[in-house]
Coordinates of C-alpha atoms in Angstrom, one line a residue:
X1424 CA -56.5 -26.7 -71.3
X1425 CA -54.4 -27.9 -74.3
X1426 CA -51.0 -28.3 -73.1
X1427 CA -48.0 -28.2 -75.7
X1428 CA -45.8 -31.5 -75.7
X1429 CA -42.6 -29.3 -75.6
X1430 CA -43.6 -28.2 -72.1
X1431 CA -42.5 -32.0 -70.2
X1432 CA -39.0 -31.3 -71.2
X1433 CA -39.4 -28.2 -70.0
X1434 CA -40.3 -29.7 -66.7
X1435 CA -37.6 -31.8 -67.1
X1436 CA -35.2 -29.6 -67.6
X1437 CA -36.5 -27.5 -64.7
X1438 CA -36.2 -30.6 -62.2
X1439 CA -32.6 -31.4 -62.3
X1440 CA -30.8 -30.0 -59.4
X1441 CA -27.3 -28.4 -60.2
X1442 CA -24.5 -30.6 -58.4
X1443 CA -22.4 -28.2 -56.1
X1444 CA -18.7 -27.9 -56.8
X1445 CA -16.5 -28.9 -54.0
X1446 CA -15.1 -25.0 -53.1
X1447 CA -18.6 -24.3 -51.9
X1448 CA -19.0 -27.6 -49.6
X1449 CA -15.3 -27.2 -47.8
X1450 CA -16.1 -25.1 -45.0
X1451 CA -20.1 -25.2 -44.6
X1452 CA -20.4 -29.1 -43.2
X1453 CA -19.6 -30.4 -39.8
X1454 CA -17.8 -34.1 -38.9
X1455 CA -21.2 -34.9 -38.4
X1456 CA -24.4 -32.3 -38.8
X1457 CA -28.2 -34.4 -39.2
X1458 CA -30.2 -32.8 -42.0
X1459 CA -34.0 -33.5 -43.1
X1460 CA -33.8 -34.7 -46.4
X1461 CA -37.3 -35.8 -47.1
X1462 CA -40.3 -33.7 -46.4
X1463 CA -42.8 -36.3 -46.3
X1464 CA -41.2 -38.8 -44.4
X1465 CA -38.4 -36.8 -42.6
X1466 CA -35.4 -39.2 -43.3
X1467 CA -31.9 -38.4 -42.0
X1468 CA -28.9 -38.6 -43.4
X1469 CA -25.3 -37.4 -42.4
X1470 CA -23.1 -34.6 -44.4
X1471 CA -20.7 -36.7 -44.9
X1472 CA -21.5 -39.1 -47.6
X1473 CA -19.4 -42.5 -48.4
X1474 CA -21.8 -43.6 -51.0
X1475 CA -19.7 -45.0 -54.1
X1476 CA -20.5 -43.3 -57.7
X1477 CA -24.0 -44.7 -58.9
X1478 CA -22.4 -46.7 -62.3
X1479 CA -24.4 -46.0 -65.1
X1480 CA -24.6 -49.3 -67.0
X1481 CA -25.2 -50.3 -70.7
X1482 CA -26.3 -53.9 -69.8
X1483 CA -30.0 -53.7 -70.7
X1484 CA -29.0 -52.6 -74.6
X1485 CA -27.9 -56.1 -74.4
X1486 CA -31.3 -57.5 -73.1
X1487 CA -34.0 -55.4 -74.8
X1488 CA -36.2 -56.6 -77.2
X1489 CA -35.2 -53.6 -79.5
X1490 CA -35.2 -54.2 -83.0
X1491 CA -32.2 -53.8 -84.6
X1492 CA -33.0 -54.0 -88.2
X1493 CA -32.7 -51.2 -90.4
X1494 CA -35.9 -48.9 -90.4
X1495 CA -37.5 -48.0 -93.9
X1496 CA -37.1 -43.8 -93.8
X1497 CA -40.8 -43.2 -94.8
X1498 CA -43.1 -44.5 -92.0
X1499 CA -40.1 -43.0 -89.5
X1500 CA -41.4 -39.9 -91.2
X1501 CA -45.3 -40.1 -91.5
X1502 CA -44.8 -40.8 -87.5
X1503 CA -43.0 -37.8 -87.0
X1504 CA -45.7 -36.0 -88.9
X1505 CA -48.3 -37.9 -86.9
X1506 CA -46.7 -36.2 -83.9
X1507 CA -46.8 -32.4 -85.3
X1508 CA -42.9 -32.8 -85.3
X1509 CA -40.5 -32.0 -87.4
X1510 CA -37.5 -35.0 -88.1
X1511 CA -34.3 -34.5 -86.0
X1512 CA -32.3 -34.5 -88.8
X1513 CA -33.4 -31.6 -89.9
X1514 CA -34.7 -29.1 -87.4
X1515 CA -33.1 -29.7 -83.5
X1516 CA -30.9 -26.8 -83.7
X1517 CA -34.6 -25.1 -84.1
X1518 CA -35.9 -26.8 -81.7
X1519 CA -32.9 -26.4 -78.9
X1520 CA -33.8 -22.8 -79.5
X1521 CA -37.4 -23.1 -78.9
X1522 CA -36.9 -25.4 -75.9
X1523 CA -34.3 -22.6 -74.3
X1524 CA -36.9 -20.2 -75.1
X1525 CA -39.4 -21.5 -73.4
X1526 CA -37.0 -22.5 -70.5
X1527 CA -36.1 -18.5 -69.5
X1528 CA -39.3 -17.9 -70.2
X1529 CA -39.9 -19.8 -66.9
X1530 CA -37.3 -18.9 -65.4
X1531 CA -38.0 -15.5 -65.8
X1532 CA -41.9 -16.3 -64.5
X1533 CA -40.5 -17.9 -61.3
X1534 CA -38.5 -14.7 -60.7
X1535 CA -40.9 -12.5 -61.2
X1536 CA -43.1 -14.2 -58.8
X1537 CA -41.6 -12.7 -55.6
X1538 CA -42.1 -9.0 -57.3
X1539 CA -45.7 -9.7 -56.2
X1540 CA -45.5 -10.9 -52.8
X1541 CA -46.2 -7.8 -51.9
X1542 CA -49.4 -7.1 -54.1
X1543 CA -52.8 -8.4 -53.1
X1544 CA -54.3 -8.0 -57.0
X1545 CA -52.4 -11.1 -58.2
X1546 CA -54.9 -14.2 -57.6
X1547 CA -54.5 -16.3 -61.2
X1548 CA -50.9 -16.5 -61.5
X1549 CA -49.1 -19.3 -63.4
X1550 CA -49.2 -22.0 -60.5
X1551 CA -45.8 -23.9 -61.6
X1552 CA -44.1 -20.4 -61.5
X1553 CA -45.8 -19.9 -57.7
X1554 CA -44.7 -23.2 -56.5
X1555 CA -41.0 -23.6 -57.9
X1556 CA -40.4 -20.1 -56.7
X1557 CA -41.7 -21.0 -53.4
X1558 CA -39.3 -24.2 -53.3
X1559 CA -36.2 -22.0 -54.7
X1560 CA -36.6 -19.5 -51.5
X1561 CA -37.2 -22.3 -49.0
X1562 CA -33.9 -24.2 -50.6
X1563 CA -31.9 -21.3 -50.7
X1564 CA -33.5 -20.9 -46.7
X1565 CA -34.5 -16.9 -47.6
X1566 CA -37.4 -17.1 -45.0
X1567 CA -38.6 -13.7 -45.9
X1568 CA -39.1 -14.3 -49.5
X1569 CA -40.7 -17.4 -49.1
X1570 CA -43.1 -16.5 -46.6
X1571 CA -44.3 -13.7 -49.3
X1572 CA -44.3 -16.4 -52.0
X1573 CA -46.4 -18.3 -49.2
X1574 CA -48.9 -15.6 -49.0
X1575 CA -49.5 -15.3 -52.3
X1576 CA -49.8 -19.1 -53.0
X1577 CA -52.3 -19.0 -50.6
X1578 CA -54.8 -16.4 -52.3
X1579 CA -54.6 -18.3 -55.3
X1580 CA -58.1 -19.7 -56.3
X1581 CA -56.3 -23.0 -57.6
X1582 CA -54.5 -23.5 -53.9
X1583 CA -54.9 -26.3 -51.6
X1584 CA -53.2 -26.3 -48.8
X1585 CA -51.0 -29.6 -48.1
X1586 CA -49.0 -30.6 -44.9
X1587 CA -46.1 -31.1 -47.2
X1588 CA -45.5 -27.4 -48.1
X1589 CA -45.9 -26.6 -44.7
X1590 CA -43.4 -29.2 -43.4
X1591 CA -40.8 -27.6 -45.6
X1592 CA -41.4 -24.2 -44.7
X1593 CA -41.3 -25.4 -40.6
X1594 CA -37.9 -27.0 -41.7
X1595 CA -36.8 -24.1 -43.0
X1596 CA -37.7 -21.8 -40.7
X1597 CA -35.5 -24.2 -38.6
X1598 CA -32.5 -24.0 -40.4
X1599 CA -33.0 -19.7 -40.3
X1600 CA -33.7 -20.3 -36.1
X1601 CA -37.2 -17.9 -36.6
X1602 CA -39.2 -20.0 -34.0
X1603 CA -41.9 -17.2 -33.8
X1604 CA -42.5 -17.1 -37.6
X1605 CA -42.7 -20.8 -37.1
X1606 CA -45.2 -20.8 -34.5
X1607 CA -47.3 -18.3 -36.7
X1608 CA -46.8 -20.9 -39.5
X1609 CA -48.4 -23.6 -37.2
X1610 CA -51.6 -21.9 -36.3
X1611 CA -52.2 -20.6 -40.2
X1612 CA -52.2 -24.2 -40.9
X1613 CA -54.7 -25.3 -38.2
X1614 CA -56.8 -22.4 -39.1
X1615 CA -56.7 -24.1 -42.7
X1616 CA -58.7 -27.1 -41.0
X1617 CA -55.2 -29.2 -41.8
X1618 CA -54.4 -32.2 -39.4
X1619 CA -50.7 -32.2 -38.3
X1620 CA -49.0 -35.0 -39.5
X1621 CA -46.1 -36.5 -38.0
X1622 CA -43.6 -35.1 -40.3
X1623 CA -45.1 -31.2 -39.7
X1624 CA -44.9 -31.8 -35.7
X1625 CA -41.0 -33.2 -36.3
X1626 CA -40.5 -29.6 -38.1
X1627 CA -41.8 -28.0 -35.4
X1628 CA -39.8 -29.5 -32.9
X1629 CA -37.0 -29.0 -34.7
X1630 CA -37.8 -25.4 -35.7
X1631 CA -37.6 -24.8 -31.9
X1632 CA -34.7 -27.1 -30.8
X1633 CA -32.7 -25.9 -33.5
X1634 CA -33.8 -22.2 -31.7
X1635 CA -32.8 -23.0 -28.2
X1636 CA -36.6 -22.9 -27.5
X1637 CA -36.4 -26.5 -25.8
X1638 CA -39.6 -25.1 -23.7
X1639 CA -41.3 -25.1 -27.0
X1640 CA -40.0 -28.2 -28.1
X1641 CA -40.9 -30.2 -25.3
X1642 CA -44.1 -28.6 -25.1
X1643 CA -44.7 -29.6 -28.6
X1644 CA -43.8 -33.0 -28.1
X1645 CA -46.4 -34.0 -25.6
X1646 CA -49.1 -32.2 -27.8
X1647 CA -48.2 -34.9 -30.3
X1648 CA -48.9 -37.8 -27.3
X1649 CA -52.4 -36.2 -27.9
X1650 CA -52.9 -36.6 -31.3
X1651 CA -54.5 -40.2 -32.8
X1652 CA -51.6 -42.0 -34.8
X1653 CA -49.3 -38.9 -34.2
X1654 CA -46.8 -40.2 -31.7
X1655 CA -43.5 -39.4 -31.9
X1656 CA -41.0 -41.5 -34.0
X1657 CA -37.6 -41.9 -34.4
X1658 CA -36.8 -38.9 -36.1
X1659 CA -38.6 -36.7 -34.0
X1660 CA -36.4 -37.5 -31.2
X1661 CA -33.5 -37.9 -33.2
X1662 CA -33.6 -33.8 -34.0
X1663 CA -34.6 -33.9 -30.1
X1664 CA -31.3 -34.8 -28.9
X1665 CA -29.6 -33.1 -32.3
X1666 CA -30.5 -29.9 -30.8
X1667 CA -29.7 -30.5 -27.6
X1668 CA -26.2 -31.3 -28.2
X1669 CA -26.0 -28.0 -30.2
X1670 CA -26.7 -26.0 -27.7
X1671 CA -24.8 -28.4 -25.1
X1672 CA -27.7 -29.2 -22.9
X1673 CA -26.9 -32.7 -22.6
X1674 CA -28.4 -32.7 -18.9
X1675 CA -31.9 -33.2 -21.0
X1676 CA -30.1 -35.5 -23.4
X1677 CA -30.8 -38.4 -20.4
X1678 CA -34.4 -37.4 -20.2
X1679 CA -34.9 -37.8 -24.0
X1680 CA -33.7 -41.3 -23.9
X1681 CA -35.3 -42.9 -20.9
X1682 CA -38.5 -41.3 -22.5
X1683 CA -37.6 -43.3 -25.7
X1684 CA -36.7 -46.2 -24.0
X1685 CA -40.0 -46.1 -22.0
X1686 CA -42.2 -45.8 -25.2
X1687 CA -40.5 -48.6 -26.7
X1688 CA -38.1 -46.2 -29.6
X1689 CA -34.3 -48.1 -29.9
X1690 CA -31.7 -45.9 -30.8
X1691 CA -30.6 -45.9 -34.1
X1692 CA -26.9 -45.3 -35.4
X1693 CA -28.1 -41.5 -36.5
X1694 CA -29.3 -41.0 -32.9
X1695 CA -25.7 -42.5 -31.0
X1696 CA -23.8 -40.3 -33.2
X1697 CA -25.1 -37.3 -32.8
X1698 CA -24.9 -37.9 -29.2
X1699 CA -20.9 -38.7 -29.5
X1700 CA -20.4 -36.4 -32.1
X1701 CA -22.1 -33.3 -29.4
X1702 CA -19.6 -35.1 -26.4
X1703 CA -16.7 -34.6 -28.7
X1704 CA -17.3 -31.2 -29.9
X1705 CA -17.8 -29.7 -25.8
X1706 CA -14.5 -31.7 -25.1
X1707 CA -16.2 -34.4 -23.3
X1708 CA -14.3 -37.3 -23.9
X1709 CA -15.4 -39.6 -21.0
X1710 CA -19.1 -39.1 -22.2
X1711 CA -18.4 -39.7 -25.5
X1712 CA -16.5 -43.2 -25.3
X1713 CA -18.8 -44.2 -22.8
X1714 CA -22.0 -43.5 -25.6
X1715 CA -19.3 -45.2 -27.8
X1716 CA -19.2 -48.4 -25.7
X1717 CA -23.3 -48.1 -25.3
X1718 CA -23.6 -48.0 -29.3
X1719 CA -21.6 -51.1 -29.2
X1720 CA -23.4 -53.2 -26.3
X1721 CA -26.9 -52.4 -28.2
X1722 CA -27.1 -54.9 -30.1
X1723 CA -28.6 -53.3 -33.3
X1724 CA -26.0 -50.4 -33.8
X1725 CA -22.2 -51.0 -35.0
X1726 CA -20.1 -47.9 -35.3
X1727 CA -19.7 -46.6 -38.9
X1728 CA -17.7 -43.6 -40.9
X1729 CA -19.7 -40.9 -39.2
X1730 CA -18.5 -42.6 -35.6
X1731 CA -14.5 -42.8 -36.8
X1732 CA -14.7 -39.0 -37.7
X1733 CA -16.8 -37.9 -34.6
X1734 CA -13.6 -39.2 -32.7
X1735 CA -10.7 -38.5 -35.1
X1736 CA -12.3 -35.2 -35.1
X1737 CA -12.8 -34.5 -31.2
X1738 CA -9.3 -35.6 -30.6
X1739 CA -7.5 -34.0 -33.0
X1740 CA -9.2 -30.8 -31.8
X1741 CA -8.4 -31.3 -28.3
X1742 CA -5.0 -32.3 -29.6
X1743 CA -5.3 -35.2 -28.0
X1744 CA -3.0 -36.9 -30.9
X1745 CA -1.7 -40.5 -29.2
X1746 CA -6.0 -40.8 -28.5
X1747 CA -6.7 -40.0 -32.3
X1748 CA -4.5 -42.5 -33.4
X1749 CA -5.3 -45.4 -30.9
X1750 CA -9.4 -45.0 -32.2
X1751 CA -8.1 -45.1 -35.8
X1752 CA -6.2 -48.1 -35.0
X1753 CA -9.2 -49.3 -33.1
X1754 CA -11.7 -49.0 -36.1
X1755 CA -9.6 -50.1 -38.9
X1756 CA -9.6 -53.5 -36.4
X1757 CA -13.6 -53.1 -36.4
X1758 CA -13.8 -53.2 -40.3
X1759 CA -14.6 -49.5 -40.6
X1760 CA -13.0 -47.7 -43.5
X1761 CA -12.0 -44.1 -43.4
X1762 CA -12.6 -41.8 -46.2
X1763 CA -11.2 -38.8 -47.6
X1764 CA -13.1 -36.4 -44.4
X1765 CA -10.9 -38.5 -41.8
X1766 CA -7.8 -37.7 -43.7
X1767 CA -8.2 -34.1 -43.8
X1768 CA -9.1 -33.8 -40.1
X1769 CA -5.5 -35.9 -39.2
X1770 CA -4.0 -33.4 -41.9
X1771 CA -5.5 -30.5 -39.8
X1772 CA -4.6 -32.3 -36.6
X1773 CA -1.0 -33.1 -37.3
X1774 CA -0.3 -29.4 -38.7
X1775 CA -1.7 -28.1 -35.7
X1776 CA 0.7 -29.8 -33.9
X1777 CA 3.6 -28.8 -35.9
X1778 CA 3.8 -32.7 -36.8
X1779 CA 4.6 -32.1 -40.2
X1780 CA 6.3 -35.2 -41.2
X1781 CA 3.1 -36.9 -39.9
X1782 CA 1.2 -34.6 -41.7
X1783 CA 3.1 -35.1 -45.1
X1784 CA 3.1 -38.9 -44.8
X1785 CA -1.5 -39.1 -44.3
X1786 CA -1.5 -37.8 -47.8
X1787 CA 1.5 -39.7 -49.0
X1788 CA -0.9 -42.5 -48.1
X1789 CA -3.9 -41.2 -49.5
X1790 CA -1.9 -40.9 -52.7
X1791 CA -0.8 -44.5 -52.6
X1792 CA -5.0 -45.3 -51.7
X1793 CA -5.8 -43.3 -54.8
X1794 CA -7.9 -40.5 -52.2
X1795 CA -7.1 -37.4 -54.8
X1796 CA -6.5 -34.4 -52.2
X1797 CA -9.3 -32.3 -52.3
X1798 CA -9.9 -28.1 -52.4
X1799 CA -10.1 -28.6 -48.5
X1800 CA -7.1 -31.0 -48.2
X1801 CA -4.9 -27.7 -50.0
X1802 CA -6.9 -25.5 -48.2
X1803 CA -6.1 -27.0 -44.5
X1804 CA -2.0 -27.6 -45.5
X1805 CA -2.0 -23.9 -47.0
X1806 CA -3.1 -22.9 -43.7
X1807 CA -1.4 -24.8 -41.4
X1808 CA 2.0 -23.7 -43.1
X1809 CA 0.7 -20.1 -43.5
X1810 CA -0.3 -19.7 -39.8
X1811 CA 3.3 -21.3 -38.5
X1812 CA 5.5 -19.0 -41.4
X1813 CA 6.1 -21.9 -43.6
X1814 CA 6.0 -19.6 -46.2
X1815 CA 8.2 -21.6 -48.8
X1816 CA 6.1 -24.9 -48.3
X1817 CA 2.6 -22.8 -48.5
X1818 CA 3.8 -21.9 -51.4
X1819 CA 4.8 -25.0 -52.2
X1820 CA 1.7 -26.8 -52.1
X1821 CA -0.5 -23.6 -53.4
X1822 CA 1.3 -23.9 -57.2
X1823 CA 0.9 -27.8 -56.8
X1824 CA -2.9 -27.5 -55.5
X1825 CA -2.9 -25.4 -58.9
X1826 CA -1.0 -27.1 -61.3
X1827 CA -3.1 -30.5 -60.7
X1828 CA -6.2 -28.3 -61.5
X1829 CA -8.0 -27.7 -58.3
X1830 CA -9.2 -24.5 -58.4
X1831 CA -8.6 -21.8 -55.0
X1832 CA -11.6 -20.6 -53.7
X1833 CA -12.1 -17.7 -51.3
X1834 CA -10.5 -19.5 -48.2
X1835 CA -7.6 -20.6 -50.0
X1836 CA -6.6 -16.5 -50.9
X1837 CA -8.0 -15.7 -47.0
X1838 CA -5.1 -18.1 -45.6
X1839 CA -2.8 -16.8 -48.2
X1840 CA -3.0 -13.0 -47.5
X1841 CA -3.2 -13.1 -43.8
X1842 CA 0.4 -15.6 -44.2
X1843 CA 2.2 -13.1 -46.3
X1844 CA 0.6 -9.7 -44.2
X1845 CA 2.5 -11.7 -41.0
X1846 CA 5.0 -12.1 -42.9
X1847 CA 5.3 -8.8 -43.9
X1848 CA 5.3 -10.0 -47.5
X1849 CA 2.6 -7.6 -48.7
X1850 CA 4.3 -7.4 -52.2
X1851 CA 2.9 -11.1 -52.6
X1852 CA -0.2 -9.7 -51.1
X1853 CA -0.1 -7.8 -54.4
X1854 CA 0.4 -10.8 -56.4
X1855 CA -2.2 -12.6 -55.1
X1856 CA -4.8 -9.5 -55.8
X1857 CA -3.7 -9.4 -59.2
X1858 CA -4.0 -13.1 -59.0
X1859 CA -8.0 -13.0 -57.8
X1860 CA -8.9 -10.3 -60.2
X1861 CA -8.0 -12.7 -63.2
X1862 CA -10.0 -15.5 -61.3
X1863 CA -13.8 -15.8 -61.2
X1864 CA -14.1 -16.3 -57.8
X1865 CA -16.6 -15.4 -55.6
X1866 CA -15.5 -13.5 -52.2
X1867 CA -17.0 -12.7 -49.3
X1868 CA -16.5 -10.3 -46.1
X1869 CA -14.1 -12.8 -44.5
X1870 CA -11.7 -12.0 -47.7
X1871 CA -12.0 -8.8 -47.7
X1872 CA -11.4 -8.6 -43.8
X1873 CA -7.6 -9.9 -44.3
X1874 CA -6.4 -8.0 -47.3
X1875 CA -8.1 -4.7 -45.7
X1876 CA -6.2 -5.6 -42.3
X1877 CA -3.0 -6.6 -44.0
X1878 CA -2.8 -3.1 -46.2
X1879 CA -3.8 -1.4 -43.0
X1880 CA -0.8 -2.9 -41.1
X1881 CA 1.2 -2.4 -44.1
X1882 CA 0.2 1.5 -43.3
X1883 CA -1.2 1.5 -47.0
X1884 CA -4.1 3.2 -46.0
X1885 CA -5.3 3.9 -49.9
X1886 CA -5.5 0.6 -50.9
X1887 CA -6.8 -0.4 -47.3
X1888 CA -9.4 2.6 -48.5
X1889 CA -10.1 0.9 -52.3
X1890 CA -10.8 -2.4 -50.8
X1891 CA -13.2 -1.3 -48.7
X1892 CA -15.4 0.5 -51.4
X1893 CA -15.1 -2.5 -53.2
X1894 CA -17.1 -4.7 -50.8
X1895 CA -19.8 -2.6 -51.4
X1896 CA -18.8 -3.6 -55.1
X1897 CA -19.1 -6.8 -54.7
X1898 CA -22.0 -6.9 -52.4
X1899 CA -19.9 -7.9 -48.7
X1900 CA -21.2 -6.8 -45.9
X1901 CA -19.1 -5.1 -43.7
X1902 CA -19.1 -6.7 -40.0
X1903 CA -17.2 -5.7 -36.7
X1904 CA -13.9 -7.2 -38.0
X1905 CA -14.3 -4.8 -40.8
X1906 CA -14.6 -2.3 -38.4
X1907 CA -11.7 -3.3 -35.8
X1908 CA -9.4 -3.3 -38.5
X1909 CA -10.1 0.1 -40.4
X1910 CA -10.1 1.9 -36.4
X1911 CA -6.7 -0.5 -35.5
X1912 CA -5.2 1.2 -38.8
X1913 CA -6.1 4.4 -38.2
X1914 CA -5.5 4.5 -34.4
X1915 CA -1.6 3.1 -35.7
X1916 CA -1.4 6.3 -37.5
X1917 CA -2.5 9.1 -35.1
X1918 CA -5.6 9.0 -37.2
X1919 CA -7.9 9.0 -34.0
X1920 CA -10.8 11.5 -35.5
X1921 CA -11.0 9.1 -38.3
X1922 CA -11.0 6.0 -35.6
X1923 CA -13.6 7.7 -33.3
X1924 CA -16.2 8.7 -35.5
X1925 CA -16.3 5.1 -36.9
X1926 CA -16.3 3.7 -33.2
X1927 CA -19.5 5.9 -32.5
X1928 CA -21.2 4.9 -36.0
X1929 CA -20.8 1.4 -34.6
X1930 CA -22.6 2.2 -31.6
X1931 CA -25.7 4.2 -32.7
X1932 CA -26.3 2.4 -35.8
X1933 CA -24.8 -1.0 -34.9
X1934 CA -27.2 -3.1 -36.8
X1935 CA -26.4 -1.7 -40.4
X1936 CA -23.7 0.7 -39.9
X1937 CA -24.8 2.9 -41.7
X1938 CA -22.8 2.2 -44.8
X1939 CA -22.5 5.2 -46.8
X1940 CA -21.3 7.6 -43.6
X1941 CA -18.5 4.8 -43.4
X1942 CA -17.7 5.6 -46.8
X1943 CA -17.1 9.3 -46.4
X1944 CA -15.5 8.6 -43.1
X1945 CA -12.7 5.8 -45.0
X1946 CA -12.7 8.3 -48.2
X1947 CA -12.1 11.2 -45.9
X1948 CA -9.4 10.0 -43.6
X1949 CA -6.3 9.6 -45.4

């Protein structure tokens, strides 16, 4: 097959992942929450990431052997000929159209990809398009999607199966808590005549851990002890215990580790902090300075970043503030640096406690540290102020957070319409609507939740009306809250018909509402 040069850049361009802007990391990460970021070998890492900028340096212009002399104009142009190619001079605007051609032209084959899941006729498709659409479902962690993609890979006369792909869709499946479709995965697999590897087993255990299905997970485990050169490692127990402190079973946390210690496995500083990280989150102090003091007296683990916030975090929750500022004190002594997720958990932590001055004077220092507040550092002193009527100094901060040129996102407007509907503010609620529909950004149900509840308390049953219909607009699920606060509305204004027949829709057709009858019901009522 003669392949056209053109088509590497196309890969190229194709391979670059799209960096996330910070409004859709605020609220989706925990202190500390273990993720698989390698298939093949299954390395951790933490969400919270104190790596510095990678510094893209010129110094090798310096060193190469390039030569700098002039070059004569006519073999620069027999070469380009040599190549088929036209000079750059004269054709790259063509080109750059060619190239973005050819680039929706894949995109366009990736999408259409998953309109054939479904067919059985489709056995000689473009096997790039198969595979990147098979990676976009399984990154975006649509389990349904990519389970059709799956299907279809696999009656494809050029497929081979591969442990990799499977480890990725285990992980996923994970991450989506489906451990039957898991399961399911597993045996397609060993009907393929694949060997498990470690790194497919590890998804598996996680895939039921992260389920609840520790049954499974143990089970799994031992049928590893089986396996020639498939022990489990590290990271197998690491998502082990992960999962155990999710669902707070920490009286199997002990049987983890003297099974670790017994095969020989040391703890590593991934493995200690999700341990104290789990203690902190149920409120369990005592166990998680005393796994504290065990990371310490190992030997080979020191506390790091992910430590200081597992603590700063679990005591400024438990509003335990004196504690949250002895361990900062305490780690700053150790050498360990906080960074900008430690300062907005004290920022939460201080406003909680109505200890604004304390509050004000953490980002006074980050100022003076050169820490440049983030979309979540707004977003927690909006709320904070919001939740305890500050009104004025929500405000405050919400035209500075704007004038410095950080952009609101859907939780910043959530904390500012439920402050103002408490307030009984709800010409600002106005404002702010106005406000959003000049703005590109993206909402979701939570959003639409507050400004339908704070019109509905208002008794402005219209708009309360409009905004519903527009979640169907805007593709927003309604949930219960949705729910509660159109029959709290209506129930406040002798509407109880109106309140009724939505409380029984809720109750036969729970799972999807049934939508449209909601519509005529909210259309209907006023």
């Amino acid at each position: 097959m003669h392949w056209n040069v053109n088509l590497v850049e196309v890969v190229l361009v194709l391979s670059f992942p799209q960096a996330q802007p910070d409004s859709q990391k605020s609220h989706s990460l925990s202190p500390m929450e273990i993720h698989l970021v390698d298939s093949t070998s299954l390395r951790w890492a933490s969400s919270i990431s104190s790596t510095a900028p990678i510094m893209h340096s010129t110094e090798f212009l310096k060193h190469s052997h390039i030569n700098t002399a002039p070059n004569p104009p006519f073999p620069l142009r027999v070469e380009f000929m040599k190549r088929g190619l036209k000079p750059l001079s004269s054709g790259i605007q063509k080109d750059s159209n060619k190239d973005l051609s050819r680039i929706l032209r894949t995109e366009a084959a990736i999408k259409g990809v998953e309109n054939k899941g479904n067919s059985w006729k489709h056995r000689q498709l473009w096997p790039k398009a198969v595979l990147e659409a098979l990676d976009e479902a399984i990154k975006g962690c649509r389990w349904q999607a990519a389970l059709k993609i799956f299907a279809l890979l696999r009656r494809q006369h050029w497929y081979e199966p591969r442990c990799q792909t499977y480890a990725k869709i285990l992980m996923m499946l994970g991450k989506c808590r489906k451990p039957e479709e898991a399961g399911q995965i597993f045996e397609i697999m060993l009907s393929e005549g694949l060997r498990p590897t470690v790194d497919v087993y590890t998804a598996l255990v996680g895939a039921y851990g992260l389920s609840g299905s520790f049954h499974q997970a143990f089970r799994t485990v031992e049928d590893m002890k089986s396996v020639v050169d498939c022990e489990p490692d590290i990271y197998t127990y690491s998502i082990l215990i992960s999962s155990c402190t999710k669902f707070q079973r920490f009286d199997l946390i002990g049987h983890v580790l003297s099974e670790m210690s017994y095969v020989g496995i040391e703890c590593n500083n991934v493995t200690y902090n999700t341990i104290i990280d789990g203690y902190g989150k149920a409120g369990m102090f005592e166990h998680m300075e005393n796994s504290l003091a065990d990371m310490v007296e190992s030997g080979n683990c020191q506390p790091d970043v992910f430590t200081l916030n597992s603590i700063i975090g679990a005591y400024g929750e438990g509003r335990k503030i004196d504690k949250m500022e002895k361990w900062y004190d305490e780690f700053q002594l150790m050498g360990v640096k906080a960074d900008l997720k430690t300062f907005n958990m004290m920022i939460k932590s201080y406003g909680k406690a109505g200890m604004y001055e304390k509050m004000q004077s953490v980002m006074d220092f980050m100022k003076r540290r050169f820490f440049s507040p983030t979309i979540v550092t707004y977003n927690t002193v909006i709320d904070v102020f919001g939740k305890a009527g500050e009104i004025e100094k929500m405000d405050k901060h919400f035209n500075r957070m704007k004038h410095l040129g950080v952009k609101p996102n859907t939780v910043t407007y959530c904390s500012l319409v439920n402050a103002y509907s408490k307030a009984g503010l709800i010409d600002k609620v106005d404002s702010i609507m106005r406000h959003v529909e000049n703005s590109d950004v993206v909402l979701d149900t939570p959003f639409f939740n507050s400004v339908i509840s704070a019109y509905g308390q208002a008794g402005d049953l219209e708009k309360m009306g409009e905004f519903f219909r527009a979640m169907k607009e805007r593709n927003c699920e309604p949930d219960s809250i949705t729910f509660a606060c159109l029959m709290q509305a209506y129930n406040a204004h002798g509407m109880t018909e109106a309140a009724k027949k939505l409380e029984n829709l809720m109750v036969t057709d729970k799972h999807s509402f049934g939508l449209k009858h909601v519509i005529e019901i909210v259309l209907h009522a006023p």
